[in-house]
């Protein structure tokens, strides 16, 4: 599976949009991009995933570049409860459920 | 629908002992994966079970093993515990059916401390 690169930490003001980047320059055609987050000492929580097109759900939006080498997770109105470590993962649909998590980005939402 | 449950939530063991952790997946989910999380190594994949068969394995020694029962519940076992096995052990379940997108849903984890 392709590996990902994320900034170790980011700050965001409460109520503003949080834009979390992820680089996955070695992604291949059948690999999906998944985003999870982990609030301190809890199990990771699924946020969103995509293959080529931009995706949106009730939690976030996922923007994938046309060449698919990078993506951005957008939390439109960050709250203090969004403070967490955010993981960007790429995995092939055919490698079942073996996720490589990487180091993630610690998002600090500040009042 | 109930989420993934793991028991026990906390455990303290002594070096050399063995331990068994349990995971009950979301109803209808047939795939169960296990991960180890430590401050130094982060989240690392241990293995995945589907329909009682291990179909994916990470880079861990043979002291780490698992199994899955016919009701999809899973257990993992660590024998001859070492101090470095102290970690949060996470279980994740997935629908893993043809046409599904394989998102995993994680349990709260079991915090294992080896002294």
PDB file of N, CA and C in Angstrom, chain A residues 36 97, chain B residues 4 6 23 25-26 29 31-35 48-49 90-94 104-107:
ATOM      1  N   UNK A  36      -9.364   8.834   9.129  1.00  0.00           N
ATOM      2  CA  UNK A  36      -9.847   8.478  10.456  1.00  0.00           C
ATOM      3  C   UNK A  36      -9.337   9.529  11.432  1.00  0.00           C
ATOM      4  N   UNK A  97      -8.461  -5.633   4.857  1.00  0.00           N
ATOM      5  CA  UNK A  97      -8.534  -4.620   5.899  1.00  0.00           C
ATOM      6  C   UNK A  97      -7.208  -4.339   6.580  1.00  0.00           C
TER       7      UNK A  97
ATOM      8  N   UNK B   4     -18.538  -1.841  18.290  1.00  0.00           N
ATOM      9  CA  UNK B   4     -17.553  -2.878  18.593  1.00  0.00           C
ATOM     10  C   UNK B   4     -17.253  -2.832  20.090  1.00  0.00           C
ATOM     11  N   UNK B   6     -14.959  -4.434  23.362  1.00  0.00           N
ATOM     12  CA  UNK B   6     -13.727  -5.142  23.697  1.00  0.00           C
ATOM     13  C   UNK B   6     -13.689  -5.366  25.212  1.00  0.00           C
ATOM     14  N   UNK B  23     -12.986  -9.528  21.467  1.00  0.00           N
ATOM     15  CA  UNK B  23     -13.604  -8.498  20.644  1.00  0.00           C
ATOM     16  C   UNK B  23     -14.912  -9.019  20.066  1.00  0.00           C
ATOM     17  N   UNK B  25     -17.617  -7.940  17.282  1.00  0.00           N
ATOM     18  CA  UNK B  25     -17.805  -6.963  16.201  1.00  0.00           C
ATOM     19  C   UNK B  25     -19.239  -6.460  16.126  1.00  0.00           C
ATOM     20  N   UNK B  26     -19.447  -5.465  15.301  1.00  0.00           N
ATOM     21  CA  UNK B  26     -20.790  -4.983  15.017  1.00  0.00           C
ATOM     22  C   UNK B  26     -21.584  -6.119  14.371  1.00  0.00           C
ATOM     23  N   UNK B  29     -21.091  -7.835  10.798  1.00  0.00           N
ATOM     24  CA  UNK B  29     -19.728  -7.686  10.292  1.00  0.00           C
ATOM     25  C   UNK B  29     -18.980  -9.011  10.406  1.00  0.00           C
ATOM     26  N   UNK B  31     -15.609  -9.375   9.259  1.00  0.00           N
ATOM     27  CA  UNK B  31     -14.156  -9.184   9.339  1.00  0.00           C
ATOM     28  C   UNK B  31     -13.790  -8.508  10.655  1.00  0.00           C
ATOM     29  N   UNK B  32     -12.767  -9.036  11.305  1.00  0.00           N
ATOM     30  CA  UNK B  32     -12.241  -8.437  12.527  1.00  0.00           C
ATOM     31  C   UNK B  32     -10.732  -8.279  12.365  1.00  0.00           C
ATOM     32  N   UNK B  33     -10.262  -7.069  12.601  1.00  0.00           N
ATOM     33  CA  UNK B  33      -8.824  -6.783  12.545  1.00  0.00           C
ATOM     34  C   UNK B  33      -8.348  -6.348  13.919  1.00  0.00           C
ATOM     35  N   UNK B  34      -7.096  -6.622  14.194  1.00  0.00           N
ATOM     36  CA  UNK B  34      -6.485  -6.222  15.458  1.00  0.00           C
ATOM     37  C   UNK B  34      -5.295  -5.311  15.190  1.00  0.00           C
ATOM     38  N   UNK B  35      -5.147  -4.303  16.046  1.00  0.00           N
ATOM     39  CA  UNK B  35      -4.046  -3.360  15.952  1.00  0.00           C
ATOM     40  C   UNK B  35      -3.427  -3.173  17.329  1.00  0.00           C
ATOM     41  N   UNK B  48      -5.882  -9.891  10.573  1.00  0.00           N
ATOM     42  CA  UNK B  48      -7.288  -9.788  10.242  1.00  0.00           C
ATOM     43  C   UNK B  48      -7.884 -11.175  10.084  1.00  0.00           C
ATOM     44  N   UNK B  49      -9.082 -11.344  10.586  1.00  0.00           N
ATOM     45  CA  UNK B  49      -9.809 -12.603  10.444  1.00  0.00           C
ATOM     46  C   UNK B  49     -11.107 -12.348   9.697  1.00  0.00           C
ATOM     47  N   UNK B  90      -6.386  -2.547  19.868  1.00  0.00           N
ATOM     48  CA  UNK B  90      -7.630  -2.128  19.250  1.00  0.00           C
ATOM     49  C   UNK B  90      -8.142  -3.189  18.303  1.00  0.00           C
ATOM     50  N   UNK B  91      -9.429  -3.354  18.328  1.00  0.00           N
ATOM     51  CA  UNK B  91     -10.111  -4.270  17.441  1.00  0.00           C
ATOM     52  C   UNK B  91     -10.997  -3.440  16.521  1.00  0.00           C
ATOM     53  N   UNK B  92     -11.088  -3.847  15.267  1.00  0.00           N
ATOM     54  CA  UNK B  92     -11.936  -3.142  14.311  1.00  0.00           C
ATOM     55  C   UNK B  92     -12.743  -4.156  13.531  1.00  0.00           C
ATOM     56  N   UNK B  93     -13.995  -3.842  13.252  1.00  0.00           N
ATOM     57  CA  UNK B  93     -14.795  -4.750  12.438  1.00  0.00           C
ATOM     58  C   UNK B  93     -15.228  -4.057  11.162  1.00  0.00           C
ATOM     59  N   UNK B  94     -15.496  -4.880  10.182  1.00  0.00           N
ATOM     60  CA  UNK B  94     -15.853  -4.370   8.862  1.00  0.00           C
ATOM     61  C   UNK B  94     -16.844  -5.315   8.203  1.00  0.00           C
ATOM     62  N   UNK B 104     -13.554   0.483   8.389  1.00  0.00           N
ATOM     63  CA  UNK B 104     -13.458  -0.257   9.637  1.00  0.00           C
ATOM     64  C   UNK B 104     -14.002   0.575  10.785  1.00  0.00           C
ATOM     65  N   UNK B 105     -14.637  -0.101  11.721  1.00  0.00           N
ATOM     66  CA  UNK B 105     -15.178   0.559  12.900  1.00  0.00           C
ATOM     67  C   UNK B 105     -14.451  -0.014  14.115  1.00  0.00           C
ATOM     68  N   UNK B 106     -13.865   0.888  14.874  1.00  0.00           N
ATOM     69  CA  UNK B 106     -12.993   0.478  15.968  1.00  0.00           C
ATOM     70  C   UNK B 106     -13.723   0.422  17.302  1.00  0.00           C
ATOM     71  N   UNK B 107     -13.253  -0.500  18.144  1.00  0.00           N
ATOM     72  CA  UNK B 107     -13.699  -0.543  19.521  1.00  0.00           C
ATOM     73  C   UNK B 107     -12.894   0.412  20.387  1.00  0.00           C
TER      74      UNK B 107
END
